[in-house]
């Protein structure tokens, strides 16, 4: 499709014959100069590749095939409630801007009525002044459509709506066991061959389907899925049941603690397939394992070894905290009408802090403490900061004491992805004052590029400054 130009209306502009019928053919977008440059580079590269392919084509069919392969989707507009745009790298928020005047979009086309003049080499200098006039005679601008709106494009945060979608029907151990029993005589498990069957009542999605449903680009979605330990099962993208992931993580950590030189490979050999299918441990490794080449420093700036060097410590601690609160069986679910009216779509399990803290510390491997990867249990406040973004501690007293405090688990997808609504939910769960560092963890992932937490938080929260303490925030009354 030709690239339309926007310009002041000169005399040599005409309307195309089908102007009235193709008014919806174009969408006018405003993008940054950097983004426009990236798109031009992609178009030029595609055109260059087409010329190469056409030049080497032997038949007319080959030429048509080369042109077909050159076609590429540069940008996709989508959204349900949120109008978004994404290319093959980033996600953008789209805002429709209405104009009182009509904008005409025109493209440059050859003038069929114009004559082409061949200028001899000897007369080039003499005719140089006439070249611009000749070019104008050879081309004309044809208005192809009109519009009264422009879509303003700004880079946005990739939201995790597909994670919630996949967690509605997670992959369970029962499904994996059924797939193994269906083909027990063969050496290769069914889930590794891509032949697994899925119950008809379970809604599953392929990766292209998830890209179209997600509020993000393909690479951003792939990164989020990898961080969650997603697997391809029966040709569809699935997330393992969260409780299964936490259980397998704990089993792997216990195995690490019993070895002098632990490794993921050794854990997989020991636990698979007798305890878990290999796909489970591979998913746990993807979600909680330390990336290759990353050196973890302890409290004394020395590199930690053992279990703490194999797993992402903070993420593992949060998983253990969820295990304690969810498995206690004595949690009080916050289902107040006030919270329900705020759009909370998941329960917030709670547990008395002292019970939670003792059980959580018992679950943490001893090597985390001895290697200096985390503070000791005696430094309770420093240790609890590692759970920011996952566990909220609500103190019943204002003297910074943990007496009668309550631990609230914030599960995946429990909070809104809208900044004002999320802050209102947080201030409902904890009506007291929040440390700025803790509140920042919940808000910053939702902020667009260039937007600072310190600049926007004053719109929704009241600031409190206390001597010898960090800045705190409370509900804006």
Coordinates of C-alpha atoms in Angstrom, one line a residue:
X1 CA 0.0 0.0 0.0
X2 CA 1.4 3.4 -0.9
X3 CA 2.3 5.7 1.9
X4 CA 0.0 8.8 2.1
X5 CA 1.4 12.2 2.6
X6 CA -0.1 15.0 4.6
X7 CA 0.4 18.5 3.2
X8 CA -1.2 21.9 2.5
X9 CA -3.7 21.7 -0.3
X10 CA -2.0 22.8 -3.6
X11 CA -3.6 23.3 -7.0
X12 CA -2.5 20.0 -8.5
X13 CA -4.4 17.8 -6.1
X14 CA -7.3 15.7 -7.4
X15 CA -9.6 13.1 -6.0
X16 CA -9.3 9.4 -6.9
X17 CA -12.3 7.9 -8.6
X18 CA -13.3 5.6 -5.7
X19 CA -12.7 8.3 -3.0
X20 CA -16.2 7.9 -1.5
X21 CA -15.9 4.1 -1.2
X22 CA -12.5 3.7 0.5
X23 CA -12.7 6.1 3.3
X24 CA -11.9 3.4 5.9
X25 CA -8.8 2.2 4.1
X26 CA -6.3 4.3 6.1
X27 CA -5.7 5.0 9.8
X28 CA -3.6 8.0 10.5
X29 CA -1.1 7.5 13.4
X30 CA 1.2 9.9 15.1
X31 CA 4.4 8.1 16.2
X32 CA 7.8 9.2 17.5
X33 CA 10.6 10.0 15.1
X34 CA 12.5 7.0 16.4
X35 CA 9.6 4.7 15.8
X36 CA 9.0 6.1 12.3
X37 CA 12.7 5.6 11.4
X38 CA 12.4 1.9 12.5
X39 CA 9.4 1.4 10.3
X40 CA 11.2 3.0 7.3
X41 CA 14.2 0.7 7.8
X42 CA 11.9 -2.3 7.8
X43 CA 10.1 -1.2 4.6
X44 CA 13.4 -0.5 2.8
X45 CA 14.8 -3.8 3.9
X46 CA 11.7 -5.6 2.6
X47 CA 11.7 -3.8 -0.7
X48 CA 15.4 -4.6 -1.2
X49 CA 14.8 -8.2 -0.4
X50 CA 11.9 -8.2 -2.9
X51 CA 14.1 -6.9 -5.7
X52 CA 16.6 -9.6 -4.9
X53 CA 14.0 -12.3 -4.9
X54 CA 12.3 -11.0 -8.1
X55 CA 15.7 -10.8 -9.8
X56 CA 16.5 -14.4 -9.1
X57 CA 13.0 -15.7 -9.9
X58 CA 12.8 -17.9 -13.0
X59 CA 9.0 -17.9 -13.7
X60 CA 6.0 -15.7 -13.2
X61 CA 4.8 -17.9 -10.3
X62 CA 8.2 -17.4 -8.6
X63 CA 7.8 -13.6 -9.0
X64 CA 4.3 -13.6 -7.4
X65 CA 5.5 -15.9 -4.6
X66 CA 8.4 -13.5 -3.9
X67 CA 6.1 -10.6 -3.6
X68 CA 3.7 -12.5 -1.4
X69 CA 6.5 -13.5 1.0
X70 CA 7.6 -9.9 1.2
X71 CA 4.3 -8.8 2.7
X72 CA 4.7 -8.2 6.4
X73 CA 2.6 -6.9 9.2
X74 CA 4.4 -3.9 10.6
X75 CA 1.8 -3.0 13.3
X76 CA -1.3 -4.5 14.8
X77 CA -4.1 -2.6 16.4
X78 CA -6.2 -4.5 18.9
X79 CA -7.9 -4.3 22.3
X80 CA -11.1 -4.9 24.2
X81 CA -11.7 -1.9 26.4
X82 CA -8.0 -0.9 25.9
X83 CA -7.1 0.2 22.3
X84 CA -3.5 -0.9 21.8
X85 CA -1.0 -1.1 19.0
X86 CA 2.0 -3.3 18.9
X87 CA 4.8 -4.0 16.4
X88 CA 7.2 -7.0 16.7
X89 CA 9.0 -5.4 19.7
X90 CA 6.9 -3.0 21.8
X91 CA 3.4 -2.2 22.9
X92 CA 1.8 1.2 22.4
X93 CA -1.2 2.9 23.9
X94 CA -3.6 4.5 21.3
X95 CA -5.6 7.6 22.0
X96 CA -8.1 8.9 19.5
X97 CA -7.9 12.6 18.8
X98 CA -10.8 14.3 17.1
X99 CA -10.5 17.4 14.9
X100 CA -13.1 19.9 13.9
X101 CA -11.6 20.2 10.4
X102 CA -11.3 17.4 7.8
X103 CA -7.8 16.1 7.0
X104 CA -7.2 14.9 3.4
X105 CA -4.7 12.1 2.8
X106 CA -3.0 12.1 -0.6
X107 CA -0.5 9.9 -2.3
X108 CA 2.0 10.7 -5.1
X109 CA 1.0 9.0 -8.4
X110 CA 2.4 9.2 -12.0
X111 CA 0.6 11.7 -14.2
X112 CA -0.8 9.7 -17.1
X113 CA -1.4 12.9 -19.1
X114 CA 2.1 14.2 -18.6
X115 CA 5.0 13.8 -21.1
X116 CA 8.3 12.4 -20.1
X117 CA 11.2 14.5 -21.4
X118 CA 14.6 13.0 -22.1
X119 CA 17.3 15.7 -21.5
X120 CA 20.6 15.3 -23.4
X121 CA 23.8 15.3 -21.3
X122 CA 25.1 18.5 -22.9
X123 CA 21.9 20.4 -22.0
X124 CA 21.7 19.3 -18.3
X125 CA 23.1 22.5 -16.9
X126 CA 20.9 24.6 -19.0
X127 CA 17.8 22.6 -18.1
X128 CA 18.6 22.2 -14.4
X129 CA 16.2 25.0 -13.4
X130 CA 13.4 23.3 -15.2
X131 CA 13.7 19.9 -13.6
X132 CA 11.4 20.7 -10.7
X133 CA 8.7 21.9 -13.1
X134 CA 9.1 18.8 -15.2
X135 CA 8.8 16.6 -12.1
X136 CA 5.6 18.3 -11.2
X137 CA 4.3 17.7 -14.7
X138 CA 5.1 13.9 -14.4
X139 CA 3.4 13.4 -11.0
X140 CA 0.3 14.5 -9.2
X141 CA -1.1 14.2 -5.7
X142 CA -4.3 12.2 -5.5
X143 CA -6.5 12.4 -2.4
X144 CA -7.4 8.9 -1.5
X145 CA -9.4 9.4 1.7
X146 CA -10.3 11.9 4.4
X147 CA -10.4 11.7 8.2
X148 CA -11.4 13.8 11.1
X149 CA -9.4 11.9 13.7
X150 CA -5.8 10.9 14.4
X151 CA -4.7 8.0 16.6
X152 CA -2.0 9.3 18.9
X153 CA 0.5 6.5 19.8
X154 CA 2.7 6.3 22.9
X155 CA 4.8 3.5 24.2
X156 CA 2.9 1.6 27.0
X157 CA 3.5 -1.1 29.5
X158 CA 2.9 -4.7 28.5
X159 CA 0.0 -5.9 30.6
X160 CA -0.3 -9.5 31.8
X161 CA -4.0 -10.2 31.0
X162 CA -3.2 -13.5 29.2
X163 CA -1.5 -14.8 32.4
X164 CA -4.9 -14.5 34.1
X165 CA -6.5 -16.2 31.1
X166 CA -4.2 -19.2 31.2
X167 CA -4.5 -19.6 35.0
X168 CA -8.3 -20.2 34.6
X169 CA -7.4 -23.7 33.3
X170 CA -3.9 -24.6 34.5
X171 CA -2.2 -27.8 33.6
X172 CA -2.6 -30.2 36.4
X173 CA -0.7 -33.3 37.5
X174 CA -3.8 -35.3 36.8
X175 CA -3.7 -34.3 33.1
X176 CA 0.0 -35.1 32.9
X177 CA -0.6 -38.5 34.5
X178 CA -3.4 -39.3 32.0
X179 CA -1.1 -38.4 29.0
X180 CA 1.6 -40.7 30.3
X181 CA -0.7 -43.6 30.9
X182 CA -2.2 -43.3 27.3
X183 CA 1.2 -44.2 25.8
X184 CA 3.0 -46.0 28.5
X185 CA 4.6 -48.5 26.1
X186 CA 6.6 -45.9 24.3
X187 CA 9.9 -44.4 25.5
X188 CA 9.0 -40.8 24.8
X189 CA 6.3 -39.2 26.9
X190 CA 3.2 -37.9 25.1
X191 CA 3.7 -34.3 26.4
X192 CA 7.1 -34.2 24.8
X193 CA 5.8 -35.4 21.4
X194 CA 3.1 -32.7 21.2
X195 CA 0.4 -35.3 21.0
X196 CA -1.3 -34.8 24.3
X197 CA -5.1 -34.5 24.4
X198 CA -6.9 -31.8 26.3
X199 CA -10.3 -32.1 27.9
X200 CA -13.0 -30.6 25.7
X201 CA -14.3 -28.4 28.4
X202 CA -10.9 -26.7 28.9
X203 CA -10.3 -23.6 26.8
X204 CA -6.7 -23.6 25.5
X205 CA -4.8 -21.3 23.2
X206 CA -2.0 -21.4 20.7
X207 CA 0.7 -18.7 20.9
X208 CA -0.7 -16.7 17.9
X209 CA -4.1 -16.7 19.6
X210 CA -2.6 -15.4 22.8
X211 CA -0.8 -12.6 20.9
X212 CA -4.0 -11.4 19.5
X213 CA -5.7 -11.6 22.9
X214 CA -2.9 -10.1 24.9
X215 CA -2.2 -6.4 25.7
X216 CA 1.4 -6.8 24.5
X217 CA 3.6 -7.6 21.6
X218 CA 4.7 -11.1 20.8
X219 CA 8.2 -10.8 22.3
X220 CA 6.9 -9.2 25.4
X221 CA 4.3 -11.9 25.8
X222 CA 6.9 -14.6 25.2
X223 CA 9.1 -13.1 28.0
X224 CA 6.2 -13.0 30.4
X225 CA 5.3 -16.6 29.6
X226 CA 8.8 -17.8 30.1
X227 CA 9.1 -16.1 33.5
X228 CA 5.9 -17.9 34.5
X229 CA 7.3 -21.3 33.3
X230 CA 4.8 -21.8 30.5
X231 CA 5.0 -25.0 28.5
X232 CA 3.6 -26.1 25.1
X233 CA 1.3 -29.0 25.8
X234 CA -0.6 -30.6 22.9
X235 CA 0.2 -27.7 20.7
X236 CA -1.2 -25.2 23.1
X237 CA 0.4 -22.8 25.6
X238 CA -0.3 -23.9 29.2
X239 CA 0.7 -22.8 32.7
X240 CA 1.2 -25.4 35.3
X241 CA -1.0 -25.3 38.3
X242 CA 0.6 -22.8 40.8
X243 CA 0.4 -25.2 43.7
X244 CA 2.2 -27.8 41.6
X245 CA 4.9 -25.3 40.7
X246 CA 5.5 -24.4 44.3
X247 CA 5.5 -28.0 45.4
X248 CA 8.0 -29.0 42.8
X249 CA 10.2 -26.0 43.6
X250 CA 10.3 -27.0 47.3
X251 CA 11.2 -30.6 46.3
X252 CA 14.1 -29.2 44.1
X253 CA 15.3 -26.9 46.9
X254 CA 15.3 -29.8 49.4
X255 CA 17.3 -31.9 46.9
X256 CA 19.8 -29.0 46.5
X257 CA 20.3 -28.8 50.2
X258 CA 21.4 -32.4 50.4
X259 CA 24.2 -32.2 47.9
X260 CA 27.7 -30.7 48.1
X261 CA 27.6 -29.6 44.5
X262 CA 23.9 -29.2 43.6
X263 CA 22.7 -28.6 40.1
X264 CA 19.4 -28.5 38.2
X265 CA 20.6 -31.4 36.0
X266 CA 21.1 -33.6 39.1
X267 CA 17.8 -32.6 40.5
X268 CA 16.0 -33.5 37.3
X269 CA 17.7 -36.9 37.2
X270 CA 16.8 -37.6 40.8
X271 CA 13.2 -36.4 40.7
X272 CA 12.1 -37.4 37.2
X273 CA 10.1 -39.4 36.3
X274 CA 9.7 -41.1 39.6
X275 CA 8.3 -38.0 41.4
X276 CA 7.4 -35.5 38.7
X277 CA 7.3 -35.6 34.9
X278 CA 10.4 -33.9 33.5
X279 CA 8.3 -31.1 32.0
X280 CA 7.4 -30.0 35.5
X281 CA 11.0 -29.5 36.7
X282 CA 11.9 -27.8 33.4
X283 CA 9.0 -25.3 34.0
X284 CA 10.1 -24.7 37.6
X285 CA 13.7 -24.2 36.4
X286 CA 12.5 -21.6 33.8
X287 CA 10.3 -19.8 36.3
X288 CA 12.5 -19.9 39.4
X289 CA 16.0 -20.9 38.2
X290 CA 18.9 -18.4 38.2
X291 CA 19.8 -17.5 34.6
X292 CA 23.1 -18.9 33.4
X293 CA 26.1 -16.6 33.9
X294 CA 24.5 -14.6 36.7
X295 CA 26.6 -14.2 39.8
X296 CA 24.6 -13.6 43.0
X297 CA 26.3 -11.5 45.7
X298 CA 25.6 -12.0 49.4
X299 CA 25.5 -9.4 52.1
X300 CA 29.3 -9.2 52.2
X301 CA 29.6 -8.7 48.5
X302 CA 30.9 -12.3 48.2
X303 CA 29.4 -14.6 45.6
X304 CA 26.9 -17.0 47.2
X305 CA 27.1 -20.7 46.4
X306 CA 24.8 -23.7 46.8
X307 CA 21.1 -23.4 46.5
X308 CA 21.0 -19.6 46.5
X309 CA 23.2 -19.6 43.4
X310 CA 20.7 -21.9 41.5
X311 CA 17.4 -20.1 42.2
X312 CA 16.1 -16.6 42.1
X313 CA 16.1 -15.9 45.8
X314 CA 13.4 -13.3 46.1
X315 CA 11.0 -15.1 43.8
X316 CA 11.6 -18.4 45.7
X317 CA 10.9 -16.6 49.0
X318 CA 7.7 -15.3 47.7
X319 CA 6.6 -18.8 46.5
X320 CA 7.4 -20.2 49.9
X321 CA 5.3 -17.4 51.5
X322 CA 2.4 -18.3 49.3
X323 CA 2.8 -21.9 50.3
X324 CA 2.6 -21.1 54.0
X325 CA -0.5 -18.8 53.8
X326 CA -2.4 -21.0 51.3
X327 CA -1.7 -24.3 53.0
X328 CA -2.4 -23.1 56.5
X329 CA -6.1 -23.6 56.1
X330 CA -6.9 -21.0 58.7
X331 CA -6.7 -17.9 56.5
X332 CA -9.4 -15.4 56.7
X333 CA -10.5 -14.4 53.2
X334 CA -11.1 -10.7 52.8
X335 CA -14.4 -10.7 51.0
X336 CA -15.8 -7.4 52.4
X337 CA -18.4 -5.6 50.2
X338 CA -16.1 -2.6 50.1
X339 CA -13.2 -4.6 48.6
X340 CA -15.6 -6.4 46.2
X341 CA -16.9 -3.1 44.9
X342 CA -13.3 -2.1 44.0
X343 CA -13.1 -4.8 41.4
X344 CA -11.0 -7.3 43.2
X345 CA -11.4 -10.6 41.3
X346 CA -9.5 -12.9 43.6
X347 CA -9.5 -13.6 47.4
X348 CA -6.7 -12.2 49.6
X349 CA -5.8 -15.1 52.0
X350 CA -4.5 -13.9 55.4
X351 CA -2.7 -15.4 58.3
X352 CA -1.6 -14.0 61.7
X353 CA 1.9 -12.6 61.2
X354 CA 3.7 -14.6 64.0
X355 CA 2.3 -17.9 62.7
X356 CA 3.2 -16.9 59.1
X357 CA 6.7 -15.7 59.9
X358 CA 7.7 -18.8 61.9
X359 CA 6.4 -21.2 59.3
X360 CA 8.0 -19.2 56.5
X361 CA 11.4 -19.1 58.1
X362 CA 11.2 -22.9 58.7
X363 CA 10.6 -23.4 55.0
X364 CA 13.5 -21.3 53.9
X365 CA 16.6 -23.4 53.2
X366 CA 19.4 -22.8 55.8
X367 CA 21.9 -22.1 53.1
X368 CA 20.1 -18.9 52.2
X369 CA 21.0 -17.6 55.7
X370 CA 24.5 -19.1 56.0
X371 CA 25.6 -17.9 52.6
X372 CA 24.5 -14.3 53.3
X373 CA 22.0 -14.3 50.5
X374 CA 19.3 -12.9 52.9
X375 CA 19.2 -11.3 56.3
X376 CA 18.9 -13.5 59.4
X377 CA 15.5 -14.1 61.0
X378 CA 16.5 -11.7 63.8
X379 CA 16.3 -8.8 61.3
X380 CA 12.6 -9.2 60.7
X381 CA 11.9 -5.9 59.0
X382 CA 14.8 -6.3 56.5
X383 CA 13.7 -9.9 55.8
X384 CA 10.1 -8.9 55.2
X385 CA 11.2 -6.3 52.6
X386 CA 12.1 -9.2 50.3
X387 CA 8.4 -10.0 50.1
X388 CA 7.3 -6.5 48.8
X389 CA 4.9 -7.0 45.9
X390 CA 3.6 -10.3 47.2
X391 CA 2.8 -10.1 50.9
X392 CA 1.3 -7.1 52.7
X393 CA 1.8 -6.8 56.5
X394 CA -1.0 -4.9 58.1
X395 CA -0.1 -3.6 61.6
X396 CA -2.9 -3.1 64.1
X397 CA -0.7 -0.7 66.1
X398 CA 1.0 2.4 64.9
X399 CA 4.2 1.8 66.8
X400 CA 5.8 -0.3 64.0
X401 CA 5.2 -3.4 66.1
X402 CA 4.4 -6.8 64.6
X403 CA 2.1 -7.6 67.5
X404 CA -1.3 -8.6 66.3
X405 CA -0.2 -7.9 62.7
X406 CA -1.6 -9.8 59.8
X407 CA 0.1 -11.1 56.6
X408 CA -2.0 -10.8 53.4
X409 CA -1.1 -12.7 50.3
X410 CA -1.5 -10.8 47.0
X411 CA -2.0 -13.6 44.4
X412 CA -1.4 -13.3 40.6
X413 CA -4.2 -11.3 39.0
X414 CA -5.8 -10.1 42.3
X415 CA -5.1 -6.4 41.7
X416 CA -6.4 -4.1 39.0
X417 CA -4.0 -3.1 36.2
X418 CA -5.3 0.5 36.4
X419 CA -3.1 2.7 38.6
X420 CA -5.9 4.6 40.5
X421 CA -8.0 1.5 41.1
X422 CA -4.9 -0.5 42.2
X423 CA -4.0 2.1 44.7
X424 CA -7.5 2.2 46.1
X425 CA -7.4 -1.5 46.5
X426 CA -4.1 -1.4 48.4
X427 CA -5.3 1.4 50.7
X428 CA -8.4 -0.7 51.4
X429 CA -6.3 -3.7 52.3
X430 CA -4.0 -1.6 54.5
X431 CA -5.7 1.5 55.7
X432 CA -2.5 2.6 57.5
X433 CA 0.5 4.3 56.1
X434 CA 2.7 2.7 53.5
X435 CA 6.4 2.8 53.1
X436 CA 7.2 4.5 49.7
X437 CA 9.5 1.6 48.8
X438 CA 6.7 -0.9 49.3
X439 CA 4.1 1.1 47.4
X440 CA 6.5 1.7 44.6
X441 CA 6.8 -2.0 43.9
X442 CA 3.0 -2.3 43.2
X443 CA 2.7 0.9 41.1
X444 CA 5.9 1.2 38.9
X445 CA 5.1 -1.9 36.8
X446 CA 2.0 -0.1 35.5
X447 CA 3.7 3.2 34.6
X448 CA 4.4 4.1 31.0
X449 CA 7.9 4.9 29.8
X450 CA 9.0 8.3 31.1
X451 CA 6.5 8.5 33.9
X452 CA 8.0 8.6 37.4
X453 CA 6.4 7.2 40.5
X454 CA 7.4 10.3 42.6
X455 CA 5.6 12.5 40.0
X456 CA 2.2 10.8 39.9
X457 CA 1.8 9.3 43.4
X458 CA 0.7 12.7 44.8
X459 CA -2.4 12.5 42.6
X460 CA -3.7 9.5 44.5
X461 CA -2.0 9.5 48.0
X462 CA -1.1 11.8 50.8
X463 CA 2.5 12.1 51.7
X464 CA 3.8 11.8 55.3
X465 CA 7.4 12.7 56.3
X466 CA 8.6 11.5 59.6
X467 CA 12.1 12.2 61.0
X468 CA 14.6 9.4 60.7
X469 CA 12.2 7.4 58.5
X470 CA 11.5 7.0 54.8
X471 CA 8.7 8.9 53.1
X472 CA 5.3 7.3 53.8
X473 CA 1.9 7.5 52.0
X474 CA -1.7 7.1 53.0
X475 CA -5.1 7.3 51.4
X476 CA -5.9 10.7 49.9
X477 CA -9.0 11.9 51.7

